[in-house]
Short mmCIF file of C-alpha atoms in Angstrom, two decimals:
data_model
loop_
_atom_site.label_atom_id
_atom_site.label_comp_id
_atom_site.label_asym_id
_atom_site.label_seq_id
_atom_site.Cartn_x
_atom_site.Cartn_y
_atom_site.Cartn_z
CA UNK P 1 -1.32 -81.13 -48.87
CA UNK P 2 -0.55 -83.23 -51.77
CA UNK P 3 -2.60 -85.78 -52.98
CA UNK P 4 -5.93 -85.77 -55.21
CA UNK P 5 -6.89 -82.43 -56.26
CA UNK P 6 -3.45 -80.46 -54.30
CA UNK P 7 -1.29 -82.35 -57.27
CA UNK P 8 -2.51 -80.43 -59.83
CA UNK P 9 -3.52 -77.08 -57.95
CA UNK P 10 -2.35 -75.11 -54.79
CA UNK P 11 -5.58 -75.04 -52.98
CA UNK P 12 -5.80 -76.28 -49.31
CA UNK P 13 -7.48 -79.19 -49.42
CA UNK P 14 -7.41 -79.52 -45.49
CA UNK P 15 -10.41 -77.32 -44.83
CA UNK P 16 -13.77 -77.86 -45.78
CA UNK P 17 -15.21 -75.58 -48.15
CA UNK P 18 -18.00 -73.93 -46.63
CA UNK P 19 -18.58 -70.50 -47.57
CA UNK P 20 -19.17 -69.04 -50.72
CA UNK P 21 -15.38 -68.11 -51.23
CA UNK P 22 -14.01 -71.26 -50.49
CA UNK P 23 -16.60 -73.32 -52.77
CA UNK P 24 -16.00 -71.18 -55.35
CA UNK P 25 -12.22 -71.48 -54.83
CA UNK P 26 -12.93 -75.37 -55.10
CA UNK P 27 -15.03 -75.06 -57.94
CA UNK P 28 -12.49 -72.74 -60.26
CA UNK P 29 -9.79 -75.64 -59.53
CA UNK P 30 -11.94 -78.47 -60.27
CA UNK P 31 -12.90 -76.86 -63.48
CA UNK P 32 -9.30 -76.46 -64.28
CA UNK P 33 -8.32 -80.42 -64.37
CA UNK P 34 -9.85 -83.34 -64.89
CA UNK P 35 -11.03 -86.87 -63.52
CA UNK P 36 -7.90 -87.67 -61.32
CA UNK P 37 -8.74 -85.09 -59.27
CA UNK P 38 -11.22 -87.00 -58.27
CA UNK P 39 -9.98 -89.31 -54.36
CA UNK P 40 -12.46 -90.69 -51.60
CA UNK P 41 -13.10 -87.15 -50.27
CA UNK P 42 -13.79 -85.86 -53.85
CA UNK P 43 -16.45 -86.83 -56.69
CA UNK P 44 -17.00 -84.73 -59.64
CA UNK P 45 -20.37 -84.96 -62.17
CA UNK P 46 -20.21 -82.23 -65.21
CA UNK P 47 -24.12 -83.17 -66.21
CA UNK P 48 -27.03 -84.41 -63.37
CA UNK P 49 -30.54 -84.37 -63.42
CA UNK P 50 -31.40 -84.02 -59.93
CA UNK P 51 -35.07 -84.20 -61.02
CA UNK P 52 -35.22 -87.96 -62.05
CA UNK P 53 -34.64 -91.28 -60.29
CA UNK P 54 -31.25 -91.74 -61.37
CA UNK P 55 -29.47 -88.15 -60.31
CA UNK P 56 -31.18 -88.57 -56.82
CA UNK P 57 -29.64 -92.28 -56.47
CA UNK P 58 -25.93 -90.68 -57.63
CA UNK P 59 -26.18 -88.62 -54.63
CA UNK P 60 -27.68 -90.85 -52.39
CA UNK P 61 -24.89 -93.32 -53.15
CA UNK P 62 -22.05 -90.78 -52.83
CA UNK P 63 -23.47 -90.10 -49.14
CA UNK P 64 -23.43 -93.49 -48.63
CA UNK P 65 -20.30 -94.28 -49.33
CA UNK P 66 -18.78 -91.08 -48.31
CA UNK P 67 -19.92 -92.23 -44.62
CA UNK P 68 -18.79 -95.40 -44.82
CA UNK P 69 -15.07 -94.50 -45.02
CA UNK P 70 -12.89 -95.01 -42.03
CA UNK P 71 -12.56 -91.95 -39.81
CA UNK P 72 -8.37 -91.68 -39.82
CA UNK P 73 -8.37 -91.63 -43.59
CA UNK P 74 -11.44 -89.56 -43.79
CA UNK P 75 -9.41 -86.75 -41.58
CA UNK P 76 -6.84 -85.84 -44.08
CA UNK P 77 -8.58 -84.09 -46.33
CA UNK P 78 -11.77 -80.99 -46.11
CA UNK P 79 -11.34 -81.52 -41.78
CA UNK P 80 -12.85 -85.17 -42.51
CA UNK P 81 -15.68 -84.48 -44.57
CA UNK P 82 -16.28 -85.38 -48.34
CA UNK P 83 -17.51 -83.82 -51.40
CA UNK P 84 -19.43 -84.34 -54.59
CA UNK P 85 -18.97 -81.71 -57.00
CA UNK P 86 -22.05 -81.18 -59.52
CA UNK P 87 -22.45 -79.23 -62.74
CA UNK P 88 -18.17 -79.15 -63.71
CA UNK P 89 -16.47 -80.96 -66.17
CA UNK P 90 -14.16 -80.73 -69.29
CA UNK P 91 -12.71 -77.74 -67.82
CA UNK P 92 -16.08 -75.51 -67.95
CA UNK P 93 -18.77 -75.05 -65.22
CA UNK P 94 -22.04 -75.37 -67.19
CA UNK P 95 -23.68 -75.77 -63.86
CA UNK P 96 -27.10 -77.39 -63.37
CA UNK P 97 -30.74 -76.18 -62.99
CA UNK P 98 -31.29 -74.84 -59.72
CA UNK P 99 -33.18 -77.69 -57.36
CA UNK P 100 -35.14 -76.65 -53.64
CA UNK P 101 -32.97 -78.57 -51.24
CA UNK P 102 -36.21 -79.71 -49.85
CA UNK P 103 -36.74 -81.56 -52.73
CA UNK P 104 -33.30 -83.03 -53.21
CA UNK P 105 -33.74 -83.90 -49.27
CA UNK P 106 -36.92 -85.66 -50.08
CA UNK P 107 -35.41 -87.79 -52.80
CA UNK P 108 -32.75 -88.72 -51.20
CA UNK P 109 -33.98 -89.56 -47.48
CA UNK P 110 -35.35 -92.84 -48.31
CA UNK P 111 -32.08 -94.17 -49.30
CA UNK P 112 -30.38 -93.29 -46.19
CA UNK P 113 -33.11 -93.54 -43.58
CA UNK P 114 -34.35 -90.83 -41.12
CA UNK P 115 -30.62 -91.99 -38.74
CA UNK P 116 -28.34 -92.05 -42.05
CA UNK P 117 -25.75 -89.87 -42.43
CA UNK P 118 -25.86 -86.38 -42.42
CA UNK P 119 -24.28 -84.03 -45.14
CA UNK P 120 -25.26 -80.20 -46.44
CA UNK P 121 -25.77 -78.28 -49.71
CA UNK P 122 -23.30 -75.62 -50.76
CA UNK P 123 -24.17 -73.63 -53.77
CA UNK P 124 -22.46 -71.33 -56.36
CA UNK P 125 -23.60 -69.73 -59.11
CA UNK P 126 -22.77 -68.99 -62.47
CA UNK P 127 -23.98 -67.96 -65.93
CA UNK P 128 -27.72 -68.00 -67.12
CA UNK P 129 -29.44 -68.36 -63.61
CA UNK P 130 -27.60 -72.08 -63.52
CA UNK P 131 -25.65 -73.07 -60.37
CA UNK P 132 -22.90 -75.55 -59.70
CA UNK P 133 -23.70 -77.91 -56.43
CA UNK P 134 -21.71 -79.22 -53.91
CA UNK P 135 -22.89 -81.71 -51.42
CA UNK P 136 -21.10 -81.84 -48.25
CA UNK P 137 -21.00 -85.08 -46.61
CA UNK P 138 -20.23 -84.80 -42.28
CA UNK P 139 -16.60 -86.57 -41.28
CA UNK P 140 -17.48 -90.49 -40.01
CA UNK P 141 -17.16 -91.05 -36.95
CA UNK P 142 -15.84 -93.90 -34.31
CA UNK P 143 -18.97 -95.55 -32.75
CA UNK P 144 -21.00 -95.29 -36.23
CA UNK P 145 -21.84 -98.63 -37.49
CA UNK P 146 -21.77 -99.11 -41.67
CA UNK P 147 -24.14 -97.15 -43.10
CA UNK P 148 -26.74 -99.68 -45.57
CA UNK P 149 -29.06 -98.38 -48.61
CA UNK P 150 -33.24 -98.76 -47.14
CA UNK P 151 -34.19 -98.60 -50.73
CA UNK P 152 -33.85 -99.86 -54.03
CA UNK P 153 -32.82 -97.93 -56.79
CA UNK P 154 -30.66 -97.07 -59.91
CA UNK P 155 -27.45 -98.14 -59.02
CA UNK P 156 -28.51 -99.17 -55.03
CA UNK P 157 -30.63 -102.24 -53.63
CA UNK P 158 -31.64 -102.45 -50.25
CA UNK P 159 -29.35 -103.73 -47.50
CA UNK P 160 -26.11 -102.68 -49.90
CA UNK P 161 -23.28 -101.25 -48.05
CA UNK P 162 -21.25 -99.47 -50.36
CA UNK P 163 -17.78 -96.93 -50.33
CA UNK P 164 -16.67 -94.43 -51.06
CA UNK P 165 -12.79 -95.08 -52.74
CA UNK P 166 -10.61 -93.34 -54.83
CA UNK P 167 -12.28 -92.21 -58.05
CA UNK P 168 -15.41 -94.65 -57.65
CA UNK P 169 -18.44 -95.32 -55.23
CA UNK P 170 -18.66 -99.32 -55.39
CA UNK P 171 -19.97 -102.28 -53.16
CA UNK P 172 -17.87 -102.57 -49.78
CA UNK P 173 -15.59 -106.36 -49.42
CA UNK P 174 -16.17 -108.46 -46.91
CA UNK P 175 -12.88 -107.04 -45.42
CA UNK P 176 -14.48 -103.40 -45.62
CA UNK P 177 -17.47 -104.12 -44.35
CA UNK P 178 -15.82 -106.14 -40.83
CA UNK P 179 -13.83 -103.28 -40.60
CA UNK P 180 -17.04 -100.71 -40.43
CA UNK P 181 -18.61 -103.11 -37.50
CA UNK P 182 -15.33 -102.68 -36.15
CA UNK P 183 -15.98 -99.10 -36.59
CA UNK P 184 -19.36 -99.60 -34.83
CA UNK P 185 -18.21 -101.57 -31.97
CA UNK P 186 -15.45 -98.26 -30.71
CA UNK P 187 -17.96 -96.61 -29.17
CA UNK P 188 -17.26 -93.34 -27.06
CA UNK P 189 -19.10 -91.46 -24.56
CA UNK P 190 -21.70 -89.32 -26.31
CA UNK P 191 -20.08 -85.81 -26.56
CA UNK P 192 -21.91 -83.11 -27.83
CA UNK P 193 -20.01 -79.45 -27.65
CA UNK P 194 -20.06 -76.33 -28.73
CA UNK P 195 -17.64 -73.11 -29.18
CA UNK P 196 -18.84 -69.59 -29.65
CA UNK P 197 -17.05 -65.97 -29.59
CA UNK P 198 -19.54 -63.62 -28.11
CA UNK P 199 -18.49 -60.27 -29.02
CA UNK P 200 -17.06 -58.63 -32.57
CA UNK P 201 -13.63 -57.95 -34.27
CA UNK P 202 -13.42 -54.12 -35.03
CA UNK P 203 -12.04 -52.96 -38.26
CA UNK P 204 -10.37 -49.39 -37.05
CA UNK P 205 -9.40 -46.90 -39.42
CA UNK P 206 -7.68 -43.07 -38.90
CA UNK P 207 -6.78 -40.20 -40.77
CA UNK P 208 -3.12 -40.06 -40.77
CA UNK P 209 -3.65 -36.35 -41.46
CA UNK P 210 -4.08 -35.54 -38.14
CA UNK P 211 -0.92 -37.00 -36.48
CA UNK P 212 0.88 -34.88 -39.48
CA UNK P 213 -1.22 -31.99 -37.88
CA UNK P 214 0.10 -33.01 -34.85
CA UNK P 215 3.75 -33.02 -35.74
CA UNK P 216 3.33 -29.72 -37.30
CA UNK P 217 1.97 -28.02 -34.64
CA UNK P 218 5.00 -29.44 -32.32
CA UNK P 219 7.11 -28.58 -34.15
CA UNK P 220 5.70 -24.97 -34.38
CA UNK P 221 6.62 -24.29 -31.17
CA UNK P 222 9.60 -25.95 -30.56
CA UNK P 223 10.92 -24.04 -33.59
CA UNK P 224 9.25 -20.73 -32.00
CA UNK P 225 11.24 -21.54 -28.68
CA UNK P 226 14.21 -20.60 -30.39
CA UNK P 227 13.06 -18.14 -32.15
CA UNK P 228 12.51 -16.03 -29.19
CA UNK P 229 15.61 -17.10 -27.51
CA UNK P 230 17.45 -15.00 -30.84
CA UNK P 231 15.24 -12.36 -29.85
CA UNK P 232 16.08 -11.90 -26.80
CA UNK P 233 19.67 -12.40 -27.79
CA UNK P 234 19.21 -9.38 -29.98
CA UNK P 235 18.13 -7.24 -26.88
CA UNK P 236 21.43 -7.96 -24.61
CA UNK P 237 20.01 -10.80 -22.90
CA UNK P 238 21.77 -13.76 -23.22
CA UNK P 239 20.42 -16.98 -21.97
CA UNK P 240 22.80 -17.52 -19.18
CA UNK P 241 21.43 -13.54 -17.48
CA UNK P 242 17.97 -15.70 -17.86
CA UNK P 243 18.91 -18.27 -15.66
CA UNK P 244 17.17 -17.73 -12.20
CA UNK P 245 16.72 -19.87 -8.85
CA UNK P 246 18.60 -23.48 -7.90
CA UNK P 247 19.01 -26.28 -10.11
CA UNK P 248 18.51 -23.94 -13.47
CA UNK P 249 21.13 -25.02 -16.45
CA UNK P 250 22.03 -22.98 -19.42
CA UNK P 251 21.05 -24.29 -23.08
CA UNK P 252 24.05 -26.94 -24.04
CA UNK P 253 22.87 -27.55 -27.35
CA UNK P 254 23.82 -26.63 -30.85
CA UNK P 255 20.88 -25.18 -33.20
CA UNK P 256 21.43 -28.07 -35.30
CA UNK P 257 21.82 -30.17 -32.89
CA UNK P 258 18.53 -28.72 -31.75
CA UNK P 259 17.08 -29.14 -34.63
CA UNK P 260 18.01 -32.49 -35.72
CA UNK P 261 16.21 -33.37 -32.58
CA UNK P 262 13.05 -32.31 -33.59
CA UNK P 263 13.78 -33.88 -36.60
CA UNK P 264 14.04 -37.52 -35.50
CA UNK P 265 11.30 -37.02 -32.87
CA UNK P 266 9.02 -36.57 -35.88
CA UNK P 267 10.41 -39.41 -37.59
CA UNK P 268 9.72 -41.91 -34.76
CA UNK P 269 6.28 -40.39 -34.15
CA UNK P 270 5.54 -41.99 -37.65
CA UNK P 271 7.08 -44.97 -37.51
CA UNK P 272 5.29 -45.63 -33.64
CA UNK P 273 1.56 -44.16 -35.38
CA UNK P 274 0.83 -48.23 -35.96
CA UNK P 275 1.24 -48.98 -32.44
CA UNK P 276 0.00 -46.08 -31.15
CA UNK P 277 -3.30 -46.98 -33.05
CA UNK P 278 -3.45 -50.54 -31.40
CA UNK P 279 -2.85 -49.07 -27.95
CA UNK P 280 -6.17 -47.14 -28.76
CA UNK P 281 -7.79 -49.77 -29.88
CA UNK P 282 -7.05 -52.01 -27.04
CA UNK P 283 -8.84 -49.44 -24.81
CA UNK P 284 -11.72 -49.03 -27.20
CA UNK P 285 -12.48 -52.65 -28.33
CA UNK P 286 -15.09 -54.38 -26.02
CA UNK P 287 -12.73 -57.95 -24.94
CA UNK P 288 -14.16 -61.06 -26.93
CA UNK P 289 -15.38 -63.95 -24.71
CA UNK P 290 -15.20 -67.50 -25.64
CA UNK P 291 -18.15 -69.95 -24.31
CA UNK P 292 -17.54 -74.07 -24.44
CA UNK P 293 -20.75 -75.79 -23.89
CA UNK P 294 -21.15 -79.49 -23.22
CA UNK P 295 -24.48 -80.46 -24.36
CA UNK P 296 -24.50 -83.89 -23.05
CA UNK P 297 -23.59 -85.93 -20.11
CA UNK P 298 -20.23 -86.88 -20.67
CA UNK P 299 -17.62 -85.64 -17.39
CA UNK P 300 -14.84 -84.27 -19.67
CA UNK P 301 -11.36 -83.66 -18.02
CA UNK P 302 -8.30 -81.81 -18.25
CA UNK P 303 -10.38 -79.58 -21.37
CA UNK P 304 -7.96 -77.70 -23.73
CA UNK P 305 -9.73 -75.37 -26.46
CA UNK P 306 -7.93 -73.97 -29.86
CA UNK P 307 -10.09 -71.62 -31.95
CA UNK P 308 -8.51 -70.29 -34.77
CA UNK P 309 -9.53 -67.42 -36.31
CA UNK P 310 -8.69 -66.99 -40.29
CA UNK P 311 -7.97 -63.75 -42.19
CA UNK P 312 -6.27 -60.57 -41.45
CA UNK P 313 -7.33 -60.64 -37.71
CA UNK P 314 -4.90 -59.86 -34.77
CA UNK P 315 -5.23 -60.21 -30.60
CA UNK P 316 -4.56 -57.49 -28.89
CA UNK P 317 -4.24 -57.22 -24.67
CA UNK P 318 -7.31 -55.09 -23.65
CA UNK P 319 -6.43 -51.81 -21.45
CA UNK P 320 -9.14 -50.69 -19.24
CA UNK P 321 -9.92 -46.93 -19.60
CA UNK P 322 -8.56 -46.25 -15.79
CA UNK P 323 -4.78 -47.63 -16.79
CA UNK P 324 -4.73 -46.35 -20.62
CA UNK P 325 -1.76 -43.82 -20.56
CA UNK P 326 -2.84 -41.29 -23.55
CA UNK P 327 0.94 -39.39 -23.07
CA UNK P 328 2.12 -42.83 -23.75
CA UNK P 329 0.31 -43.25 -27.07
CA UNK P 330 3.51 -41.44 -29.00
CA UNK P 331 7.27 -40.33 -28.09
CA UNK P 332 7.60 -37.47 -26.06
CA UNK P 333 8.97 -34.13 -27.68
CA UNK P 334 12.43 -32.96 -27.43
CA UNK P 335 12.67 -30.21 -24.33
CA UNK P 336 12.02 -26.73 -25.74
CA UNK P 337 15.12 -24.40 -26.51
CA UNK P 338 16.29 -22.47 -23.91
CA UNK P 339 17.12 -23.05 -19.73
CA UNK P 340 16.12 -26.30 -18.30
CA UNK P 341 15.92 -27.26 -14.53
CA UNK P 342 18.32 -30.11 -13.57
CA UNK P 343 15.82 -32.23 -11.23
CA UNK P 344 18.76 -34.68 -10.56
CA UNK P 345 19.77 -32.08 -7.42
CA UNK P 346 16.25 -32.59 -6.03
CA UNK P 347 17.21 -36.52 -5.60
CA UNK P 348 14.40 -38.63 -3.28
CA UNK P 349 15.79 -38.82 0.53
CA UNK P 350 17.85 -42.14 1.48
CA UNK P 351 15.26 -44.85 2.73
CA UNK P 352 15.99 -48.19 4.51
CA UNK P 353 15.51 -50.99 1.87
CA UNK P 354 13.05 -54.36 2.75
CA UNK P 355 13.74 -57.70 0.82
CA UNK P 356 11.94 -57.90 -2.20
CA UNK P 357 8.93 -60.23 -2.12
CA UNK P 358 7.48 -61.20 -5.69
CA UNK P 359 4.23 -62.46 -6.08
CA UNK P 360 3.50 -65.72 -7.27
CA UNK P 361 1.87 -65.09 -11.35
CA UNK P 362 -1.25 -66.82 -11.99
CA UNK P 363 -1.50 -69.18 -15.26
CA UNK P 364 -3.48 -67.28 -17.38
CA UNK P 365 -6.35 -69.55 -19.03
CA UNK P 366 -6.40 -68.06 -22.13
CA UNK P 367 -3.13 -67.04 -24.08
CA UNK P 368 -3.10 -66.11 -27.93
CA UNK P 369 -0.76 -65.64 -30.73
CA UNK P 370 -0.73 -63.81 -34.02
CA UNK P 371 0.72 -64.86 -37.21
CA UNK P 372 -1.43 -63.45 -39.97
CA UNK P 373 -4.59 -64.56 -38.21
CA UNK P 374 -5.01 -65.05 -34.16
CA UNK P 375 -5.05 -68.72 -32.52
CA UNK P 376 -6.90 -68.51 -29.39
CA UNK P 377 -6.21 -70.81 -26.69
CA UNK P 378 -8.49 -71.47 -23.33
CA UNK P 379 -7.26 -73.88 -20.20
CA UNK P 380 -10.84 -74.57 -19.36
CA UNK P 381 -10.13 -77.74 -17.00
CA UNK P 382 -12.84 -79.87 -16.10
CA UNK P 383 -16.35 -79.45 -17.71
CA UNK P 384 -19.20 -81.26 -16.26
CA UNK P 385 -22.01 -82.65 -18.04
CA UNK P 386 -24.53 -80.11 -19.41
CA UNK P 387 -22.55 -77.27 -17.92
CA UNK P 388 -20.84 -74.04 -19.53
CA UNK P 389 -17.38 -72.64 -19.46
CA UNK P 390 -17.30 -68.71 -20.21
CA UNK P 391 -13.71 -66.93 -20.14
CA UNK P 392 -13.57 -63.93 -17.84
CA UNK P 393 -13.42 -61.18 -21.17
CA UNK P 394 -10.74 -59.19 -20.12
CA UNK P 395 -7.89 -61.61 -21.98
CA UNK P 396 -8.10 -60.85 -25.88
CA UNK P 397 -9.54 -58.11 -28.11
CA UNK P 398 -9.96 -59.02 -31.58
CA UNK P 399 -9.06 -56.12 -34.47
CA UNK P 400 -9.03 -56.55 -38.26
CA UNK P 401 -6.83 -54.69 -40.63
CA UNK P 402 -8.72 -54.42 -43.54
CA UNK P 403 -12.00 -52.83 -43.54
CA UNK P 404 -14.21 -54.89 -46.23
CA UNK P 405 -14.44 -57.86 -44.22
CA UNK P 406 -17.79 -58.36 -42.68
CA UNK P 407 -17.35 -61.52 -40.83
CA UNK P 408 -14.81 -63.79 -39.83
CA UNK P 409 -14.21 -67.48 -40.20
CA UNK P 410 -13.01 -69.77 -37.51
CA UNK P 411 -12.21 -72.93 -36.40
CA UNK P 412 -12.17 -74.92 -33.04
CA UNK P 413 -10.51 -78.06 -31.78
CA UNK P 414 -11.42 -79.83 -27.95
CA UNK P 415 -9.36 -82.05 -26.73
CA UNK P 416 -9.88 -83.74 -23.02
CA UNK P 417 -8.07 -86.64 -20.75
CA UNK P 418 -8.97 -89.61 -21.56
CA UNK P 419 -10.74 -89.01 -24.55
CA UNK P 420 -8.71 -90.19 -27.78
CA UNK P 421 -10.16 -87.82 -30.11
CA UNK P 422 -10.22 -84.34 -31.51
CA UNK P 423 -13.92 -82.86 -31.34
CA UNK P 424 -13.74 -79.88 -33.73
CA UNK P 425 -16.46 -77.50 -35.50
CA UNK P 426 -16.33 -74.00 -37.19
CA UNK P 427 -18.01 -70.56 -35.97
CA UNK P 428 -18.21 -67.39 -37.54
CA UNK P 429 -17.11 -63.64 -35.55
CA UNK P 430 -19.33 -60.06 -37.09
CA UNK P 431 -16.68 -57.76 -37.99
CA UNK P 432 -17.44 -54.09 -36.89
CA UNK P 433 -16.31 -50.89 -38.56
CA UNK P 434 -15.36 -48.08 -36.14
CA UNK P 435 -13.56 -44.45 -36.94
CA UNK P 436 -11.39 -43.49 -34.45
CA UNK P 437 -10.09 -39.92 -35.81
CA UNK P 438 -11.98 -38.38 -33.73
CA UNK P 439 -10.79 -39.71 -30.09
CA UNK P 440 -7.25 -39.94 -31.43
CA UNK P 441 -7.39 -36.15 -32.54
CA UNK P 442 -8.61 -35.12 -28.50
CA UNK P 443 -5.89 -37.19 -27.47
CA UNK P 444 -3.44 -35.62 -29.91
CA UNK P 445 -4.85 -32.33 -28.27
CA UNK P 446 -3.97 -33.34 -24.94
CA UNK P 447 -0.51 -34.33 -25.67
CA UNK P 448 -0.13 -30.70 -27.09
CA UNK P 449 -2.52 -29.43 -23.82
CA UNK P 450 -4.36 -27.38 -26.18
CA UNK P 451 -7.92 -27.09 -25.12
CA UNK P 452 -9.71 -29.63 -26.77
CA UNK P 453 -12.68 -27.56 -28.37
CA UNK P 454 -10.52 -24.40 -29.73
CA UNK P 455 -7.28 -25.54 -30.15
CA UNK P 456 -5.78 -22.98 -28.07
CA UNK P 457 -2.47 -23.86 -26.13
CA UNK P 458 -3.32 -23.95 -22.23
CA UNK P 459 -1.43 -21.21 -20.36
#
């Protein structure tokens, strides 16, 4: 994004910043540059009193005007919404005394009226107990008519209609203030909605020790198989006189060749481990379901939903327990040394053939893709007034890679036929920390059919 603040600092300036990283992240790059980082969406004050008259009136006019700006220039920047910036300036963050947002809301109500707009307090601190403050004002909206001052005070009389513009908070023109009627007058069904992610992404994490154990003990015995073939070599018995009943083949292999075998078997059992990890995981995560609830009585058609989920968070296809294939999870071992059975003499008989049939796939309603982080996307269709949409839960598991995280941050975006709009609003997902060494190390056991409680090789 360039523009404003992105000029003079790579920070996205397309996403509002709620949460304590991202306000701090905005904070840090205010601090670092100076008044023309300051744009419609942006205000910056290094020293407020938000006990007195006037520091209540700054921030009551910065609402003001930050709701009276037109909704398609409003959307570029922080997803619509606007900020004031309080306690930064000449590249330090001296912050300001803290203040109850009770009492800031009380100050500032009567200025904007019990319908005015609506904004939120975001804080972070810093040094001796102080606290820089950012006041988040909502995105306007098409059908909202100007917003006016109800009171007078510093800087405001009643009835003013003011703006917010770049680097300044002033009186709206005559031309400004016909085009916030105009703003009035597009009215829109009322549509109220709502996105949440019932469920929790799982942050896995295994011992890598044990598929080493694994390898070891594989290759153990393969490396014992032709051990005792030498032996019995020794004795007079070579491994063709071993070779008993139909279909039995003598070894064809060199020991190197034999060898190098086990070799690269081990090789891509390490370089599969990652998958074989999500394949477990796609058993053991419980699938995410994704509710869209309209709140109001609007008929919405054709509804498509995008919720995207931010950080180091994939999808993965959930596997019920009944089709999980453990002797899947990693690749198979080479065949032990010594004389094999040909099963290509034991062919299946010759049966009559029947044309082929396929059945018709259904269109999945909710499809995802990874890239970093997982966008989620639902074909909900229509949605009736005050009704809910809930996906079936068997479509996407969510897993995290890194295992500090304790929630996640996301995003959603409705769109629906006939409604020229984007109705959008963030969520949050718990993240979950699970250990799965132990059920990978029985299913390690299994592969090797060694009895799960000793360790002992099944005869």
């Amino acid at each position: 994004m360039t523009g404003g603040l992105g000029e003079f600092l790579e920070i996205d300036l397309t996403r509002v910043p709620m949460g304590e990283l991202a306000a701090r992240a905005l904070v840090e790059a205010v601090a670092r540059t100076d008044d023309r980082a300051e744009r419609h969406y942006l205000e910056v004050k290094s020293a407020i009193d938000l006990k007195t008259k006037e520091g209540v009136a700054k921030v009551a006019k910065f609402i003001l005007g930050a709701a009276n700006r037109m909704p398609d220039v409003a959307a570029r920047y922080f997803e619509g919404h606007a900020v004031m910036v309080l306690g930064v300036g000449g590249g330090s963050t001296p912050g300001i005394e803290p203040v109850e947002a009770l009492d800031i809301d009380r100050g500032v109500r009567p200025y904007l009226s019990v319908n005015g707009p609506r904004w939120d307090l975001q804080r972070v601190p810093v040094e001796d107990g102080r606290e820089v403050l950012l006041v988040i004002v909502d995105p306007p909206k098409m059908g909202q008519p100007p917003f006016p001052c109800f009171k007078d005070g510093p800087g405001l009389y009643n009835g003013q209609i003011v703006v917010r513009a770049d680097g300044e908070t002033r009186q709206a023109t005559g031309e400004e203030v016909s085009q916030l009627q105009q703003r009035g007058r597009l009215e829109r069904p009322d549509v109220d909605l709502v996105v949440t992610v019932d469920g929790t992404a799982v942050a896995y994490s295994c011992d890598e020790h044990i598929l080493e154990h694994h390898i070891e003990r594989e290759s153990a015995r393969l490396i014992a198989a032709l051990r005792s073939a030498e032996r019995a070599s020794h004795f007079g018995l070579s491994s063709a006189a071993l070779i008993v009943g139909m279909g039995q083949r003598e070894e064809d292999r060199t020991e190197d060749e034999y060898r190098q075998e086990i070799e690269s078997w081990a090789s891509a059992c390490r370089t599969g481990w990652g998958k074989a990890l999500d394949a477990l995981a796609a058993v053991l995560t419980a699938p995410a379901t994704i509710t869209i609830t309209n709140r109001e009585q609007a008929f919405l058609e054709d509804v498509e939903v995008e919720v995207h989920l931010e950080g180091p968070v994939r999808g993965l296809q959930p596997v019920s327990r009944k089709s999980f294939a453990a002797y899947d999870l990693l690749p198979s071992p080479p065949r032990a040394w010594g004389p094999w059975v040909d099963r290509s003499m034991f062919g299946a008989p010759h049966l009559p053939s029947y044309p082929y049939m396929p059945s018709v796939p259904s269109v999945p309603t909710v499809t995802f893709r990874n890239g970093g982080s997982v966008d989620i996307a639902v074909q909900v269709g229509d949605l009736r007034p005050r009704q809910a949409y809930r996906t079936d839960g068997d479509e996407v598991a969510l897993v995290v890679d890194e295992g500090d995280l304790s929630e996640l941050s996301a995003t959603w975006r409705i769109t629906a036929r006939g409604h020229h709009a984007v109705y959008e609003g963030r969520l949050a997902v718990p993240v979950e920390r699970r250990d799965m060494t132990p059920v990978m190390e029985r299913l390690l056991r299994r592969l090797r059919k060694e009895d799960p409680d000793t360790g002992e090789t099944d005869n």
